[in-house]
mmCIF file of C-alpha atoms in Angstrom:
data_model
loop_
_atom_site.group_PDB
_atom_site.id
_atom_site.type_symbol
_atom_site.label_atom_id
_atom_site.label_comp_id
_atom_site.label_asym_id
_atom_site.label_seq_id
_atom_site.Cartn_x
_atom_site.Cartn_y
_atom_site.Cartn_z
ATOM 1 C CA MET A 1 0.000 0.000 0.000
ATOM 2 C CA VAL A 2 2.809 2.435 0.883
ATOM 3 C CA LYS A 3 4.526 1.733 -2.469
ATOM 4 C CA LYS A 4 1.302 2.510 -4.359
ATOM 5 C CA ILE A 5 0.955 5.780 -2.486
ATOM 6 C CA GLY A 6 4.568 6.600 -3.396
ATOM 7 C CA LEU A 7 3.699 6.290 -7.101
ATOM 8 C CA LEU A 8 0.683 8.527 -6.572
ATOM 9 C CA PHE A 9 2.970 11.116 -4.952
ATOM 10 C CA PHE A 10 5.208 11.124 -8.010
ATOM 11 C CA PHE A 11 2.234 11.903 -10.238
ATOM 12 C CA LEU A 12 0.831 14.588 -7.939
ATOM 13 C CA THR A 13 4.225 16.245 -7.466
ATOM 14 C CA PHE A 14 4.654 16.470 -11.243
ATOM 15 C CA GLN A 15 1.222 18.057 -11.470
ATOM 16 C CA LEU A 16 2.198 20.522 -8.724
ATOM 17 C CA TYR A 17 5.285 21.571 -10.680
ATOM 18 C CA ALA A 18 3.323 21.853 -13.906
ATOM 19 C CA GLY A 19 0.649 23.886 -12.143
ATOM 20 C CA SER A 20 3.218 26.467 -11.119
ATOM 21 C CA MET A 21 4.072 27.004 -14.804
ATOM 22 C CA GLY A 22 0.509 27.306 -16.123
ATOM 23 C CA THR A 23 -2.401 29.714 -16.039
ATOM 24 C CA VAL A 24 -2.806 31.843 -12.914
ATOM 25 C CA ILE A 25 -6.018 31.011 -11.051
ATOM 26 C CA SER A 26 -7.629 32.242 -7.857
ATOM 27 C CA SER A 27 -5.782 31.345 -4.621
ATOM 28 C CA ASP A 28 -8.786 31.983 -2.388
ATOM 29 C CA TYR A 29 -9.406 28.352 -1.349
ATOM 30 C CA SER A 30 -10.903 27.339 1.999
ATOM 31 C CA TRP A 31 -11.046 23.516 2.003
ATOM 32 C CA PHE A 32 -8.481 20.839 1.274
ATOM 33 C CA ALA A 33 -7.997 17.089 1.016
ATOM 34 C CA ALA A 34 -4.633 15.426 1.632
ATOM 35 C CA ILE A 35 -2.950 12.089 1.128
ATOM 36 C CA GLY A 36 0.330 11.304 2.853
ATOM 37 C CA THR A 37 2.969 8.727 3.595
ATOM 38 C CA GLY A 38 6.002 8.455 5.839
ATOM 39 C CA PHE A 39 8.144 6.310 8.104
ATOM 40 C CA SER A 40 8.102 5.633 11.857
ATOM 41 C CA TRP A 41 11.080 4.862 14.088
ATOM 42 C CA THR A 42 9.624 3.398 17.267
ATOM 43 C CA GLU A 43 10.782 3.857 20.834
ATOM 44 C CA LYS A 44 10.600 1.035 23.377
ATOM 45 C CA PRO A 45 6.982 0.711 24.543
ATOM 46 C CA GLY A 46 7.726 0.209 28.246
ATOM 47 C CA ILE A 47 6.647 -3.447 28.612
ATOM 48 C CA TYR A 48 7.519 -5.074 31.943
ATOM 49 C CA ASN A 49 6.697 -8.275 33.835
ATOM 50 C CA PRO A 50 3.265 -7.576 35.379
ATOM 51 C CA ASP A 51 3.440 -10.473 37.865
ATOM 52 C CA SER A 52 6.553 -12.566 38.508
ATOM 53 C CA THR A 53 4.422 -15.342 40.039
ATOM 54 C CA GLN A 54 2.744 -15.825 36.654
ATOM 55 C CA TRP A 55 5.350 -14.767 34.089
ATOM 56 C CA ASP A 56 8.976 -15.939 33.970
ATOM 57 C CA PRO A 57 11.585 -13.621 35.490
ATOM 58 C CA ALA A 58 13.941 -12.589 32.700
ATOM 59 C CA ILE A 59 17.470 -11.241 32.911
ATOM 60 C CA GLU A 60 16.904 -9.329 29.672
ATOM 61 C CA GLY A 61 13.547 -7.928 30.791
ATOM 62 C CA TYR A 62 10.393 -7.740 28.675
ATOM 63 C CA ASP A 63 10.787 -4.436 26.822
ATOM 64 C CA ALA A 64 11.835 -4.443 23.149
ATOM 65 C CA HIS A 65 11.523 -2.265 20.070
ATOM 66 C CA LEU A 66 8.512 -2.875 17.845
ATOM 67 C CA GLY A 67 10.437 -2.259 14.639
ATOM 68 C CA ASP A 68 10.416 0.625 12.145
ATOM 69 C CA ARG A 69 7.492 0.795 9.755
ATOM 70 C CA GLY A 70 5.864 2.879 7.048
ATOM 71 C CA PHE A 71 2.421 4.423 7.232
ATOM 72 C CA TYR A 72 -0.104 6.299 5.128
ATOM 73 C CA THR A 73 -2.596 9.048 5.946
ATOM 74 C CA PHE A 74 -5.745 10.628 4.573
ATOM 75 C CA ALA A 75 -7.115 13.983 5.730
ATOM 76 C CA ILE A 76 -9.734 16.636 5.053
ATOM 77 C CA GLY A 77 -9.524 20.134 6.472
ATOM 78 C CA ALA A 78 -10.208 23.830 6.191
ATOM 79 C CA LYS A 79 -8.527 27.199 6.625
ATOM 80 C CA ILE A 80 -10.287 28.939 9.530
ATOM 81 C CA LEU A 81 -7.869 31.870 9.834
ATOM 82 C CA GLU A 82 -5.158 33.238 7.581
ATOM 83 C CA PHE A 83 -2.553 31.684 9.896
ATOM 84 C CA MET A 84 -4.453 28.547 11.023
ATOM 85 C CA ASP A 85 -5.816 25.340 9.444
ATOM 86 C CA ILE A 86 -7.660 22.445 11.061
ATOM 87 C CA GLU A 87 -8.079 18.898 9.762
ATOM 88 C CA ILE A 88 -9.368 15.427 10.552
ATOM 89 C CA SER A 89 -6.807 12.772 9.625
ATOM 90 C CA TYR A 90 -6.686 8.979 9.475
ATOM 91 C CA LEU A 91 -3.340 7.190 9.975
ATOM 92 C CA ASN A 92 -2.665 3.497 9.325
ATOM 93 C CA HIS A 93 0.664 1.836 10.131
ATOM 94 C CA GLU A 94 2.191 -1.269 8.647
ATOM 95 C CA VAL A 95 2.216 -4.177 11.126
ATOM 96 C CA PHE A 96 4.710 -3.863 13.992
ATOM 97 C CA ASN A 97 6.598 -6.939 15.238
ATOM 98 C CA TYR A 98 7.733 -7.589 18.808
ATOM 99 C CA GLN A 99 10.443 -10.185 19.468
ATOM 100 C CA LYS A 100 12.308 -10.695 22.739
ATOM 101 C CA PHE A 101 14.778 -13.411 23.734
ATOM 102 C CA GLN A 102 14.862 -14.106 27.475
ATOM 103 C CA THR A 103 16.805 -16.289 29.880
ATOM 104 C CA GLY A 104 16.108 -17.219 33.489
ATOM 105 C CA GLU A 105 15.891 -20.592 35.212
ATOM 106 C CA GLN A 106 13.423 -19.937 38.018
ATOM 107 C CA SER A 107 10.413 -22.244 37.671
ATOM 108 C CA GLY A 108 7.010 -22.538 39.284
ATOM 109 C CA GLN A 109 5.305 -19.672 37.468
ATOM 110 C CA THR A 110 1.841 -20.349 36.065
ATOM 111 C CA ALA A 111 3.118 -19.680 32.551
ATOM 112 C CA PHE A 112 6.613 -21.176 33.006
ATOM 113 C CA THR A 113 8.310 -21.649 29.632
ATOM 114 C CA GLY A 114 11.675 -23.183 30.454
ATOM 115 C CA ASN A 115 15.217 -21.914 30.943
ATOM 116 C CA ALA A 116 15.184 -19.717 27.841
ATOM 117 C CA ARG A 117 12.488 -18.458 25.528
ATOM 118 C CA THR A 118 11.690 -16.081 22.689
ATOM 119 C CA ARG A 119 8.427 -14.152 22.826
ATOM 120 C CA PHE A 120 6.582 -12.768 19.816
ATOM 121 C CA PHE A 121 3.558 -10.696 18.946
ATOM 122 C CA GLN A 122 2.321 -8.363 16.207
ATOM 123 C CA LEU A 123 0.681 -4.971 16.651
ATOM 124 C CA ASP A 124 -1.745 -3.179 14.328
ATOM 125 C CA ASN A 125 -2.202 0.560 14.877
ATOM 126 C CA ARG A 126 -4.753 2.945 13.378
ATOM 127 C CA ALA A 127 -5.550 6.451 14.560
ATOM 128 C CA LEU A 128 -8.113 9.182 13.928
ATOM 129 C CA LEU A 129 -6.857 12.648 14.918
ATOM 130 C CA ILE A 130 -8.045 16.248 14.934
ATOM 131 C CA ASN A 131 -5.047 18.446 14.097
ATOM 132 C CA SER A 132 -4.434 22.174 14.012
ATOM 133 C CA PHE A 133 -1.720 23.857 11.928
ATOM 134 C CA LEU A 134 -0.287 27.247 12.854
ATOM 135 C CA TYR A 135 1.728 29.349 10.397
ATOM 136 C CA PRO A 136 3.871 31.890 12.332
ATOM 137 C CA TYR A 137 4.492 34.014 9.220
ATOM 138 C CA GLN A 138 3.773 33.948 5.511
ATOM 139 C CA GLY A 139 7.146 32.536 4.545
ATOM 140 C CA LEU A 140 9.279 33.154 1.485
ATOM 141 C CA THR A 141 8.151 33.375 -2.132
ATOM 142 C CA SER A 142 10.522 32.594 -4.983
ATOM 143 C CA PHE A 143 9.993 31.377 -8.566
ATOM 144 C CA LYS A 144 6.214 31.484 -8.034
ATOM 145 C CA VAL A 145 6.474 29.091 -5.068
ATOM 146 C CA ASN A 146 5.654 29.999 -1.470
ATOM 147 C CA ILE A 147 7.480 28.179 1.351
ATOM 148 C CA LYS A 148 6.299 28.716 4.913
ATOM 149 C CA PRO A 149 6.953 26.878 8.197
ATOM 150 C CA PHE A 150 4.250 25.338 10.346
ATOM 151 C CA VAL A 151 3.815 23.782 13.762
ATOM 152 C CA SER A 152 1.022 21.327 14.424
ATOM 153 C CA GLY A 153 -0.607 19.498 17.302
ATOM 154 C CA GLY A 154 -3.375 16.952 17.402
ATOM 155 C CA ILE A 155 -5.370 14.657 19.653
ATOM 156 C CA GLY A 156 -7.679 11.773 18.957
ATOM 157 C CA TYR A 157 -8.387 8.072 19.129
ATOM 158 C CA ALA A 158 -6.236 5.022 18.370
ATOM 159 C CA HIS A 159 -7.245 1.419 17.825
ATOM 160 C CA ASN A 160 -4.506 -1.086 18.688
ATOM 161 C CA GLN A 161 -4.734 -4.834 18.159
ATOM 162 C CA VAL A 162 -2.183 -7.329 19.486
ATOM 163 C CA HIS A 163 -2.293 -10.677 17.671
ATOM 164 C CA ASN A 164 -0.070 -13.698 16.926
ATOM 165 C CA PHE A 165 1.099 -13.636 20.555
ATOM 166 C CA TYR A 166 3.140 -16.735 21.365
ATOM 167 C CA THR A 167 6.258 -17.954 23.156
ATOM 168 C CA VAL A 168 8.810 -20.511 21.994
ATOM 169 C CA GLY A 169 10.374 -21.962 25.132
ATOM 170 C CA THR A 170 13.705 -23.773 25.316
ATOM 171 C CA THR A 171 14.638 -26.308 27.983
ATOM 172 C CA THR A 172 18.055 -27.984 28.262
ATOM 173 C CA ILE A 173 17.864 -31.721 28.903
ATOM 174 C CA ALA A 174 21.048 -33.802 28.968
ATOM 175 C CA ASN A 175 22.992 -30.896 27.440
ATOM 176 C CA THR A 176 20.507 -30.694 24.564
ATOM 177 C CA SER A 177 18.302 -27.633 23.959
ATOM 178 C CA ILE A 178 14.714 -28.575 23.213
ATOM 179 C CA GLY A 179 12.371 -25.852 21.961
ATOM 180 C CA SER A 180 8.646 -25.753 21.305
ATOM 181 C CA THR A 181 5.758 -23.298 21.304
ATOM 182 C CA SER A 182 4.923 -23.212 24.994
ATOM 183 C CA SER A 183 2.196 -20.554 25.228
ATOM 184 C CA ILE A 184 -0.277 -18.824 22.910
ATOM 185 C CA GLY A 185 -2.426 -15.756 23.564
ATOM 186 C CA SER A 186 -5.604 -14.749 21.766
ATOM 187 C CA ALA A 187 -5.920 -11.489 19.809
ATOM 188 C CA ILE A 188 -6.950 -8.488 21.907
ATOM 189 C CA ASN A 189 -8.156 -5.003 20.921
ATOM 190 C CA ALA A 190 -7.651 -1.757 22.817
ATOM 191 C CA ASN A 191 -9.008 1.741 22.199
ATOM 192 C CA SER A 192 -6.813 4.528 23.502
ATOM 193 C CA PHE A 193 -6.076 8.249 23.521
ATOM 194 C CA ALA A 194 -3.524 9.281 20.872
ATOM 195 C CA TRP A 195 -1.710 12.535 20.154
ATOM 196 C CA GLN A 196 0.934 14.075 17.922
ATOM 197 C CA GLY A 197 3.160 17.131 17.643
ATOM 198 C CA SER A 198 4.886 18.104 14.420
ATOM 199 C CA ALA A 199 6.776 20.812 12.572
ATOM 200 C CA GLY A 200 7.676 21.292 8.947
ATOM 201 C CA LEU A 201 7.276 23.270 5.746
ATOM 202 C CA THR A 202 4.327 23.899 3.449
ATOM 203 C CA ILE A 203 5.358 24.336 -0.192
ATOM 204 C CA THR A 204 2.713 25.847 -2.476
ATOM 205 C CA PRO A 205 2.946 27.198 -6.029
ATOM 206 C CA ILE A 206 1.348 30.640 -6.147
ATOM 207 C CA GLN A 207 -2.366 30.467 -7.030
ATOM 208 C CA SER A 208 -2.290 26.682 -7.459
ATOM 209 C CA HIS A 209 -4.719 24.090 -6.108
ATOM 210 C CA LEU A 210 -1.844 21.832 -5.026
ATOM 211 C CA GLY A 211 0.618 21.985 -2.148
ATOM 212 C CA ILE A 212 3.045 19.814 -0.183
ATOM 213 C CA ASN A 213 3.634 19.404 3.547
ATOM 214 C CA VAL A 214 6.937 17.859 4.607
ATOM 215 C CA GLY A 215 8.127 17.535 8.181
ATOM 216 C CA TYR A 216 8.847 15.709 11.417
ATOM 217 C CA ARG A 217 6.228 14.323 13.794
ATOM 218 C CA TYR A 218 6.309 12.804 17.271
ATOM 219 C CA PHE A 219 3.453 10.316 17.440
ATOM 220 C CA ASN A 220 1.999 8.622 20.509
ATOM 221 C CA GLY A 221 -0.307 5.895 19.226
ATOM 222 C CA GLY A 222 -1.788 5.059 22.589
ATOM 223 C CA LYS A 223 -1.816 2.066 24.896
ATOM 224 C CA PHE A 224 -1.968 -1.564 23.818
ATOM 225 C CA ASN A 225 -2.526 -4.737 25.849
ATOM 226 C CA THR A 226 -1.849 -8.420 25.360
ATOM 227 C CA SER A 227 -4.498 -11.006 26.146
ATOM 228 C CA SER A 228 -5.002 -12.131 29.742
ATOM 229 C CA THR A 229 -6.138 -15.567 28.523
ATOM 230 C CA ILE A 230 -3.180 -17.777 27.618
ATOM 231 C CA TYR A 231 -2.932 -21.400 26.531
ATOM 232 C CA THR A 232 0.180 -23.105 27.938
ATOM 233 C CA ASN A 233 1.627 -26.565 27.374
ATOM 234 C CA SER A 234 2.056 -27.062 31.094
ATOM 235 C CA ASN A 235 -1.274 -25.829 32.509
ATOM 236 C CA GLY A 236 -3.704 -25.532 29.604
ATOM 237 C CA ILE A 237 -5.860 -22.383 29.445
ATOM 238 C CA ILE A 238 -5.032 -19.931 32.240
ATOM 239 C CA ASN A 239 -5.892 -16.352 33.170
ATOM 240 C CA THR A 240 -2.923 -14.071 33.814
ATOM 241 C CA LYS A 241 -2.168 -10.394 34.182
ATOM 242 C CA ASN A 242 -1.670 -9.011 30.697
ATOM 243 C CA TRP A 243 1.253 -6.987 29.399
ATOM 244 C CA SER A 244 0.793 -3.403 28.330
ATOM 245 C CA GLY A 245 2.793 -0.744 26.544
ATOM 246 C CA TYR A 246 2.543 2.437 24.490
ATOM 247 C CA LEU A 247 3.265 2.896 20.805
ATOM 248 C CA LYS A 248 5.660 5.856 20.560
ATOM 249 C CA ALA A 249 7.437 6.864 17.365
ATOM 250 C CA ASN A 250 9.479 9.552 15.650
ATOM 251 C CA GLN A 251 8.186 10.094 12.134
ATOM 252 C CA VAL A 252 9.059 11.848 8.902
ATOM 253 C CA PHE A 253 6.181 12.506 6.546
ATOM 254 C CA LEU A 254 5.184 13.912 3.174
ATOM 255 C CA GLU A 255 1.657 15.006 2.260
ATOM 256 C CA VAL A 256 0.151 16.265 -0.970
ATOM 257 C CA LEU A 257 -2.772 18.677 -0.504
ATOM 258 C CA TYR A 258 -5.458 19.668 -2.975
ATOM 259 C CA TRP A 259 -7.282 22.942 -2.182
ATOM 260 C CA ILE A 260 -10.866 23.635 -3.262
#
């Protein structure tokens, strides 16, 4: 999906350049639609062992990066003041992957998985945000193109789903490591508060319908949880305290806007 949007950007950017060379039309536009793409570099989500009587103690801990992923956005908005725009935007990430190798030989936990283990899950993130854009000044105009800085903030709602949660445990018997899937968790959904802060540049050919936003964004995609119902090889289906964390990412983004 992100690759397809990249091809669309190429076409729209060419049209933006061509528009700056063509007939001058009115620049008094109040509404816009936008399509965007970008890349997220995640921070550690802050996962920890919620109950050491149920989950294995681990020398390496439970926290791990979720990976770096692309995303795409759609938005509609309006200019409400000469120096301020507002918009409603939808953001959809590619699937994040958690993987954590752990060691620790203490046994007796409800979900004990052996002397060593690797834990996995996947995370889907989607968000709906209301954003405001402030333009401190009108920027610079050169070669019929206006470039002006912006700062933006937004709040909204995120839907996070954790799925494919499982653990591959390893036990050493007679100096031989034996591994198998030792626990599986069901998919779980969580709805959470999300927010973003960003800064960048708006590039607009004079009196054109098209424009570009390019910039940096800090994105907090809200809280996610793992399932509290786990199937284990040792004890069957059990109820445990679930893990939780927050999706946090540094992003770069590019948007193409069409004003009407």
